[in-house]
Amino acid sequence: MSAYLVCFEPACRTRYPIDEVIYNCPKCGGLLEAGYDFTGTDAPALKRIWRERRMSNQPLDQSGVWRYRELFPFLLNVEACAVTLREGNTPLLNAPRAAQYAGINTLTFKHQGFNPTGSFKDNGMTCGAAQAVRLGMKRVACVSTGNTSASMAAYAAAGGLQPIIFIPHGNISYGKLAQALEYGAQTLQVEANFDQILKLVRELAERLGIYLLNSINPFRIEGQKSIIIEMMDQLDWQPPDWIVVPGGNLGNVSAFGKALRELKQLGFIDRVPKLAVVQAHGAAPFFRYAQQGGGSRFEAEVHPETLATAIKIGDPVSWPKAWLEVSSSGGTVEQATEQEIADAKAVIGACGIGCEPASAATLAGLKKLIAHQVVGAGERVVAVLTGNVLKDPDYIYRYHTAQLAAPDGTAIQPNFGNSPVVVPNDADRISELLA
Ligand code: F0G
């Protein structure tokens, strides 16, 4: 068995066939992950092959995910199953102004918002959709704070699958909802929050035989490993000291940790960077869990609240994986207030880069980690911006025009505001104004 599913729980580790439709270990209920026999992996040869593929016109080589397919070999016939929109291929961007704001010498963003549907979800969804095709599934489903649903809708449409999405009514940005509608997903707005809907969707998936594409799906995690593989390739395999990422359902940081461990184990990199997760203050159960030093008790946030709706999650399913990855990397968990996120977001915008609110938690959190001397000003940091600036324009307009308020009603100050000015159609008056 060269590719298999395996229970993530160290005390269990039961293996299952790679094509079994399960999301949790039938024996102990633990999370599942994909495992492989990587014997014979030749790191220097693969590094060369992956570089050569950048010059290829083959769709799978052009994909910034499938280019690295040797590190997630769960399919027997990749060509027949892969659904690609040329995802990945996202840039590393230096941001001196954001570095100065955080109090660090240099800062690099890896901007996943450059993906086809504008978020990092595409890296995982291309693999999740491929597995759905391989299994002969007809319908796929997810609950989402917006980006997963936009991505799943696009990949399902491209792969000839029927997408059904469940979203918390009134709690996702219009940009994301609009994408799901445009890509043709059957869209159900449920009067409940993300955590409640996830339970509902899991029941429905089982009852109706619909394939679940939330990040509990191990193949999503396999695809999201490519964010790290591509990042290391772009850094010529010299790992940074820290990788900073926002945390919601905690699938992404789980994927990052798995990728880093595998890259180290296979000799692609010589050490694993520390992982820093940043949550929004009103939806920070993982932050509180880390503060108490981990353990077997994870206390969910029953009423998560944040304007960064992408990470408005109180009961993250992947917390056991995420904790293993953060703690074994020597990393940390931080939280950021609504004001801190909003200001950090405007600073990232002023760099000419821009991102959605959840992504800006990275810079807000990094600034605090530097102030607390957890991260040193001389260390090399890559922060992952998870979503595109156009995902939530309403938030941007409100911030810059001093109309943004936190969920508890507190006004958010536009400390880096840039309000538009209404002027008469008069060259003299406008010249005066601009002088
Ligand atoms: N950033 C953005 C822009 C997101 O959309 C999400 C998650 C995260 C960060 C957090 O990632 O869940 O892997 O810790 N959005 C999910 C969704 C939950 O439904 O789109 P995570």
Coordinates of C-alpha atoms and ligand atoms in Angstrom, one line a residue:
M1 CA 0.0 0.0 0.0
S2 CA 2.0 3.1 -1.2
A3 CA -0.8 5.6 -0.4
Y4 CA -3.2 5.1 2.4
L5 CA -5.4 7.0 4.9
V6 CA -4.1 6.8 8.5
C7 CA -5.6 7.9 11.8
F8 CA -3.7 10.9 13.0
E9 CA -3.9 9.9 16.7
P10 CA -0.5 8.7 17.9
A11 CA -2.1 6.0 20.0
C12 CA -4.2 4.6 17.1
R13 CA -2.5 5.0 13.7
T14 CA -4.9 2.6 12.1
R15 CA -4.6 2.5 8.3
Y16 CA -7.4 2.5 5.7
P17 CA -7.5 2.2 1.9
I18 CA -6.9 5.6 0.2
D19 CA -10.2 5.4 -1.6
E20 CA -12.4 4.7 1.4
V21 CA -15.0 7.5 1.9
I22 CA -14.3 8.4 5.6
Y23 CA -13.4 11.6 7.3
N24 CA -12.7 10.4 10.8
C25 CA -11.1 7.1 12.0
P26 CA -13.9 4.5 12.3
K27 CA -12.1 3.0 15.2
C28 CA -11.3 5.9 17.5
G29 CA -12.9 8.9 15.9
G30 CA -9.6 10.7 15.3
L31 CA -8.8 12.9 12.4
L32 CA -7.4 11.2 9.3
E33 CA -4.4 12.1 7.1
A34 CA -2.9 10.7 4.0
G35 CA 0.3 8.6 4.4
Y36 CA 2.7 7.4 1.7
D37 CA 5.7 5.2 1.2
F38 CA 8.2 7.8 0.1
T39 CA 11.0 5.3 -0.3
G40 CA 13.3 6.3 -3.2
T41 CA 12.4 10.0 -3.2
D42 CA 15.4 11.8 -4.6
A43 CA 15.2 15.4 -3.4
P44 CA 17.9 17.0 -5.6
A45 CA 16.4 15.3 -8.7
L46 CA 12.9 16.5 -7.8
K47 CA 14.0 20.1 -7.2
R48 CA 15.4 20.1 -10.8
I49 CA 12.3 18.5 -12.3
W50 CA 10.0 21.0 -10.5
R51 CA 12.0 23.9 -11.9
E52 CA 11.9 22.5 -15.4
R53 CA 8.1 22.1 -15.2
R54 CA 7.8 25.9 -14.8
M55 CA 8.7 26.1 -18.5
S56 CA 6.2 23.5 -19.6
N57 CA 2.9 24.2 -21.2
Q58 CA 1.3 21.1 -19.8
P59 CA -1.7 22.0 -17.5
L60 CA -0.5 19.9 -14.6
D61 CA 3.0 21.3 -14.8
Q62 CA 1.6 24.9 -15.0
S63 CA -0.4 24.3 -11.8
G64 CA 1.5 25.5 -8.7
V65 CA 0.0 22.6 -6.9
W66 CA 0.3 19.6 -9.3
R67 CA 3.8 20.7 -10.3
Y68 CA 4.8 19.2 -6.9
R69 CA 2.6 16.0 -7.3
E70 CA 5.4 13.6 -6.2
L71 CA 4.8 14.8 -2.6
F72 CA 1.1 14.0 -2.5
P73 CA 0.9 10.8 -4.7
F74 CA -2.6 9.8 -3.7
L75 CA -3.9 9.3 -7.2
L76 CA -3.1 6.4 -9.5
N77 CA -4.0 8.4 -12.6
V78 CA -3.4 12.1 -12.0
E79 CA -4.1 13.1 -15.7
A80 CA -7.6 11.5 -15.6
C81 CA -8.7 13.0 -12.2
A82 CA -7.0 16.3 -11.7
V83 CA -9.2 19.4 -12.0
T84 CA -6.9 22.4 -12.5
L85 CA -7.5 26.1 -12.9
R86 CA -3.7 26.7 -12.8
E87 CA -3.9 27.4 -9.0
G88 CA -0.9 28.2 -6.9
N89 CA 1.9 30.1 -8.6
T90 CA 1.4 32.8 -6.0
P91 CA 4.2 35.4 -5.4
L92 CA 6.5 36.2 -2.6
L93 CA 6.3 40.0 -2.1
N94 CA 8.6 42.1 0.0
A95 CA 6.8 44.7 2.0
P96 CA 9.2 47.3 3.7
R97 CA 6.4 49.5 4.9
A98 CA 4.6 46.6 6.6
A99 CA 8.0 45.4 8.1
Q100 CA 8.5 48.9 9.5
Y101 CA 5.0 48.9 11.0
A102 CA 5.6 45.5 12.6
G103 CA 9.1 46.5 13.9
I104 CA 11.1 44.0 11.9
N105 CA 14.0 44.5 9.5
T106 CA 12.4 42.7 6.5
L107 CA 9.1 41.0 5.9
T108 CA 7.9 38.8 3.0
F109 CA 4.3 38.0 2.2
K110 CA 3.2 34.9 0.3
H111 CA 0.0 36.1 -1.3
Q112 CA -2.5 33.3 -1.8
G113 CA -5.0 35.8 -2.9
F114 CA -3.5 35.6 -6.4
N115 CA -5.2 32.2 -6.8
P116 CA -8.0 31.7 -9.4
T117 CA -10.8 32.2 -6.9
G118 CA -8.8 34.6 -4.8
S119 CA -7.9 32.5 -1.8
F120 CA -5.6 29.7 -0.6
K121 CA -8.5 27.3 -0.7
D122 CA -7.8 26.7 -4.4
N123 CA -4.6 24.9 -3.4
G124 CA -6.5 22.4 -1.4
M125 CA -9.7 22.2 -3.5
T126 CA -7.9 21.1 -6.7
C127 CA -6.9 18.0 -4.8
G128 CA -10.2 17.5 -3.1
A129 CA -12.0 17.8 -6.4
A130 CA -9.6 15.3 -8.0
Q131 CA -10.3 12.8 -5.2
A132 CA -14.1 13.3 -5.7
V133 CA -13.6 12.6 -9.5
R134 CA -11.5 9.5 -8.7
L135 CA -14.2 8.2 -6.3
G136 CA -16.9 8.7 -9.0
M137 CA -18.8 11.2 -6.7
K138 CA -21.6 13.3 -8.3
R139 CA -22.3 15.9 -5.6
V140 CA -19.8 17.7 -3.3
A141 CA -20.7 19.8 -0.3
C142 CA -19.1 22.2 2.2
V143 CA -19.9 24.6 4.9
S144 CA -18.0 27.8 4.6
T145 CA -17.3 31.3 5.8
G146 CA -17.1 32.1 2.1
N147 CA -13.8 31.2 0.6
T148 CA -14.1 27.5 0.7
S149 CA -17.5 27.7 -0.9
A150 CA -16.3 30.0 -3.7
S151 CA -13.4 27.7 -4.4
M152 CA -15.4 24.5 -4.2
A153 CA -18.1 25.9 -6.5
A154 CA -15.4 26.8 -9.1
Y155 CA -13.6 23.5 -9.0
A156 CA -16.8 21.4 -9.0
A157 CA -18.1 23.3 -12.0
A158 CA -14.7 22.8 -13.8
G159 CA -14.7 19.1 -12.9
G160 CA -18.3 18.4 -13.8
L161 CA -19.5 17.9 -10.2
Q162 CA -22.6 19.4 -8.6
P163 CA -21.6 21.8 -5.8
I164 CA -23.9 22.3 -2.8
I165 CA -22.8 25.0 -0.3
F166 CA -24.0 25.8 3.2
I167 CA -23.2 29.2 4.5
P168 CA -24.1 31.1 7.7
H169 CA -26.9 33.4 6.7
G170 CA -25.8 37.1 6.7
N171 CA -22.3 36.3 7.8
I172 CA -20.2 36.1 4.7
S173 CA -19.0 38.9 2.4
Y174 CA -21.0 39.5 -0.8
G175 CA -17.8 39.0 -2.9
K176 CA -17.6 35.4 -1.8
L177 CA -21.4 34.7 -2.0
A178 CA -21.4 36.3 -5.4
Q179 CA -18.6 33.9 -6.6
A180 CA -20.6 30.8 -5.4
L181 CA -23.7 32.0 -7.3
E182 CA -21.7 32.8 -10.4
Y183 CA -20.0 29.4 -10.5
G184 CA -23.4 27.8 -10.3
A185 CA -23.4 26.3 -6.8
Q186 CA -26.7 25.3 -5.1
T187 CA -26.5 27.7 -2.2
L188 CA -28.2 27.2 1.1
Q189 CA -28.0 30.0 3.6
V190 CA -28.5 28.5 7.0
E191 CA -29.7 30.3 10.1
A192 CA -26.8 29.1 12.2
N193 CA -23.1 29.7 12.7
F194 CA -20.2 27.9 11.0
D195 CA -19.7 25.4 13.8
Q196 CA -23.3 24.4 14.0
I197 CA -23.6 24.1 10.2
L198 CA -20.5 21.8 10.0
K199 CA -22.3 19.3 12.2
L200 CA -25.4 19.6 10.1
V201 CA -23.5 19.1 6.8
R202 CA -21.6 16.1 8.1
E203 CA -24.9 14.4 8.9
L204 CA -26.4 15.3 5.5
A205 CA -23.3 14.2 3.6
E206 CA -23.5 10.7 5.2
R207 CA -27.3 10.5 4.7
L208 CA -27.3 11.6 1.1
G209 CA -24.0 10.2 -0.1
I210 CA -22.5 13.6 -0.9
Y211 CA -18.7 14.1 -0.8
L212 CA -17.6 16.5 1.9
L213 CA -15.0 19.0 0.9
N214 CA -14.3 20.9 4.2
S215 CA -10.7 20.8 5.4
I216 CA -11.6 17.8 7.5
N217 CA -11.1 16.1 4.1
P218 CA -7.5 14.9 4.1
F219 CA -7.0 15.6 0.4
R220 CA -7.7 19.3 0.9
I221 CA -4.8 19.2 3.4
E222 CA -2.6 17.4 0.9
G223 CA -3.2 20.2 -1.7
Q224 CA -2.6 22.9 0.8
K225 CA 0.9 21.4 1.5
S226 CA 1.8 22.9 -1.9
I227 CA 1.7 26.4 -0.4
I228 CA 4.7 25.5 1.6
I229 CA 6.5 23.5 -1.0
E230 CA 6.2 26.3 -3.5
M231 CA 7.3 28.8 -0.9
M232 CA 10.4 26.8 -0.2
D233 CA 11.1 26.4 -3.9
Q234 CA 10.8 30.2 -4.3
L235 CA 13.2 30.6 -1.3
D236 CA 15.7 28.2 -3.0
W237 CA 15.0 25.8 -0.1
Q238 CA 16.3 28.1 2.6
P239 CA 13.6 28.1 5.2
P240 CA 12.7 31.3 7.0
D241 CA 12.8 31.5 10.8
W242 CA 9.0 31.9 11.1
I243 CA 5.9 31.4 9.0
V244 CA 2.8 33.4 10.2
V245 CA -0.7 32.3 9.2
P246 CA -4.2 33.3 10.3
G247 CA -6.2 30.5 12.1
G248 CA -9.9 29.7 11.8
N249 CA -10.8 26.0 11.4
L250 CA -7.0 25.3 11.6
G251 CA -6.7 23.2 8.4
N252 CA -4.1 25.4 6.8
V253 CA -1.6 25.4 9.6
S254 CA -2.0 21.6 9.9
A255 CA -1.2 21.4 6.2
F256 CA 1.8 23.7 6.6
G257 CA 3.2 21.6 9.4
K258 CA 2.8 18.3 7.6
A259 CA 4.5 19.7 4.5
L260 CA 7.4 21.0 6.5
R261 CA 7.9 17.8 8.4
E262 CA 7.8 15.8 5.1
L263 CA 10.2 18.2 3.4
K264 CA 12.6 17.9 6.3
Q265 CA 12.3 14.1 6.5
L266 CA 12.9 13.7 2.7
G267 CA 15.9 16.0 2.7
F268 CA 14.5 19.0 0.9
I269 CA 15.2 21.4 3.8
D270 CA 17.5 21.1 6.7
R271 CA 15.2 22.5 9.4
V272 CA 11.6 23.4 10.1
P273 CA 10.6 27.0 10.6
K274 CA 8.5 28.0 13.6
L275 CA 4.8 28.3 12.9
A276 CA 2.8 31.3 14.4
V277 CA -1.0 31.2 14.2
V278 CA -3.0 34.4 14.7
Q279 CA -6.6 34.4 15.6
A280 CA -9.2 37.2 15.9
H281 CA -9.7 38.3 19.5
G282 CA -13.4 37.3 19.4
A283 CA -12.8 33.9 17.9
A284 CA -9.7 32.8 19.6
P285 CA -10.2 29.3 21.2
F286 CA -6.9 28.0 19.9
F287 CA -5.1 31.0 21.3
R288 CA -6.6 30.3 24.8
Y289 CA -5.8 26.6 24.4
A290 CA -2.1 27.5 23.7
Q291 CA -2.0 29.9 26.6
Q292 CA -3.0 27.0 29.0
G293 CA -0.2 24.9 27.4
G294 CA -2.3 22.5 25.4
G295 CA -3.6 19.3 26.9
S296 CA -6.6 17.1 26.2
R297 CA -9.3 19.7 26.9
F298 CA -10.1 22.1 24.1
E299 CA -12.7 24.7 25.0
A300 CA -14.7 26.0 22.0
E301 CA -15.8 29.6 21.7
V302 CA -19.6 29.3 21.7
H303 CA -20.3 32.7 20.3
P304 CA -17.4 33.6 17.9
E305 CA -17.5 37.2 16.8
T306 CA -15.2 39.1 14.4
L307 CA -15.5 41.3 11.3
A308 CA -12.9 39.1 9.8
T309 CA -15.7 36.7 8.9
A310 CA -13.4 34.2 7.2
I311 CA -12.0 33.2 10.6
K312 CA -15.3 33.6 12.6
I313 CA -15.0 30.0 13.9
G314 CA -15.4 28.9 17.5
D315 CA -14.9 25.1 17.4
P316 CA -12.1 24.4 14.9
V317 CA -12.1 20.7 13.9
S318 CA -8.4 20.5 13.2
W319 CA -7.1 21.7 16.5
P320 CA -5.3 18.5 17.5
K321 CA -3.3 18.5 14.2
A322 CA -2.7 22.2 14.5
W323 CA -1.4 21.9 18.1
L324 CA 1.0 19.1 17.1
E325 CA 2.4 21.2 14.3
V326 CA 2.7 24.5 16.2
S327 CA 4.1 23.0 19.4
S328 CA 6.6 20.6 17.6
S329 CA 7.9 23.5 15.5
G330 CA 8.5 25.6 18.6
G331 CA 5.9 28.1 17.4
T332 CA 3.2 30.1 19.0
V333 CA -0.3 31.4 18.9
E334 CA -1.3 35.0 19.1
Q335 CA -4.6 37.0 18.8
A336 CA -5.4 40.4 17.4
T337 CA -8.2 42.9 18.1
E338 CA -10.6 44.2 15.5
Q339 CA -8.7 47.6 15.6
E340 CA -5.4 45.9 15.2
I341 CA -6.6 43.8 12.2
A342 CA -8.2 46.8 10.5
D343 CA -5.0 49.0 10.8
A344 CA -2.7 46.1 9.7
K345 CA -5.0 45.6 6.7
A346 CA -4.7 49.2 5.7
V347 CA -0.9 49.1 6.0
I348 CA -0.8 46.0 3.8
G349 CA -3.0 47.9 1.3
A350 CA -0.6 50.9 1.5
C351 CA 2.2 48.6 0.4
G352 CA 0.3 48.2 -2.9
I353 CA -0.4 44.6 -1.9
G354 CA -3.8 44.4 -0.1
C355 CA -5.7 41.5 1.3
E356 CA -8.9 40.5 3.0
P357 CA -9.4 41.1 6.8
A358 CA -8.6 37.6 8.0
S359 CA -5.2 37.7 6.2
A360 CA -4.3 41.0 7.9
A361 CA -4.4 39.2 11.2
T362 CA -0.9 38.0 10.3
L363 CA 0.7 41.4 10.3
A364 CA -1.3 42.5 13.4
G365 CA -0.2 39.4 15.3
L366 CA 3.4 39.6 14.1
K367 CA 3.6 43.2 15.4
K368 CA 2.6 41.9 18.8
L369 CA 5.0 39.0 18.7
I370 CA 7.9 41.3 17.9
A371 CA 6.8 43.7 20.7
H372 CA 6.7 40.7 23.1
Q373 CA 10.1 39.6 21.8
V374 CA 8.8 36.2 20.7
V375 CA 10.0 37.1 17.2
G376 CA 13.3 38.9 16.9
A377 CA 13.7 42.0 14.6
G378 CA 16.5 40.3 12.7
E379 CA 14.6 37.1 12.0
R380 CA 13.3 36.0 8.6
V381 CA 9.6 35.9 8.5
V382 CA 7.1 34.9 5.7
A383 CA 3.5 35.8 6.5
V384 CA 0.8 34.1 4.4
L385 CA -1.9 36.4 3.1
T386 CA -4.8 34.0 2.6
G387 CA -7.3 36.1 0.6
N388 CA -7.6 38.8 -2.1
V389 CA -8.3 42.4 -1.3
L390 CA -11.5 42.3 -3.4
K391 CA -13.1 39.6 -1.3
D392 CA -14.6 42.2 1.1
P393 CA -14.8 45.7 -0.4
D394 CA -17.6 46.7 2.0
Y395 CA -15.2 46.4 5.0
I396 CA -12.6 48.5 3.2
Y397 CA -15.0 51.3 2.3
R398 CA -16.3 51.5 5.9
Y399 CA -12.8 51.6 7.4
H400 CA -11.6 54.4 5.2
T401 CA -14.7 56.4 5.7
A402 CA -14.9 55.9 9.5
Q403 CA -18.0 53.8 9.4
L404 CA -16.5 50.5 10.6
A405 CA -17.7 49.2 14.0
A406 CA -16.6 46.1 15.9
P407 CA -19.3 43.4 16.6
D408 CA -19.7 44.9 20.1
G409 CA -20.5 48.3 18.6
T410 CA -17.1 49.9 19.3
A411 CA -16.1 52.3 16.5
I412 CA -12.9 51.3 14.7
Q413 CA -10.6 54.3 14.1
P414 CA -9.4 54.8 10.6
N415 CA -5.8 55.3 11.8
F416 CA -4.6 54.7 8.2
G417 CA -7.7 55.9 6.6
N418 CA -8.0 57.4 3.1
S419 CA -11.4 58.9 2.6
P420 CA -12.6 59.8 -0.9
V421 CA -13.4 63.5 -1.5
V422 CA -16.4 64.8 -3.4
V423 CA -15.5 67.7 -5.6
P424 CA -17.4 70.0 -8.0
N425 CA -16.9 69.7 -11.8
D426 CA -14.6 72.7 -11.7
A427 CA -10.9 72.7 -12.7
D428 CA -10.0 75.8 -10.6
R429 CA -11.5 74.4 -7.4
I430 CA -9.8 71.0 -8.0
S431 CA -6.4 72.7 -8.8
E432 CA -6.7 74.6 -5.5
L433 CA -7.5 71.4 -3.7
L434 CA -4.5 69.5 -5.2
A435 CA -2.1 72.4 -4.7
Ligands
F0G1 N1 -8.0 33.2 5.9 C1 -9.0 33.1 5.0 C2 -9.1 34.2 4.0 C3 -10.0 32.1 5.1 O1 -11.0 32.0 4.3 C4 -9.8 31.1 6.1 C5 -10.8 30.0 6.3 C6 -8.7 31.2 7.0 C7 -7.8 32.3 6.8 C8 -8.5 30.2 8.1 O2 -8.0 29.1 7.5 O3 -9.6 27.5 8.5 O4 -7.5 26.7 7.6 O5 -7.5 27.9 9.7 N2 -11.9 30.0 5.7 C9 -12.8 28.8 5.7 C10 -13.9 29.0 4.7 C11 -13.2 28.4 7.0 O6 -14.9 28.4 4.9 O7 -13.6 29.6 3.7 P1 -8.2 27.7 8.4

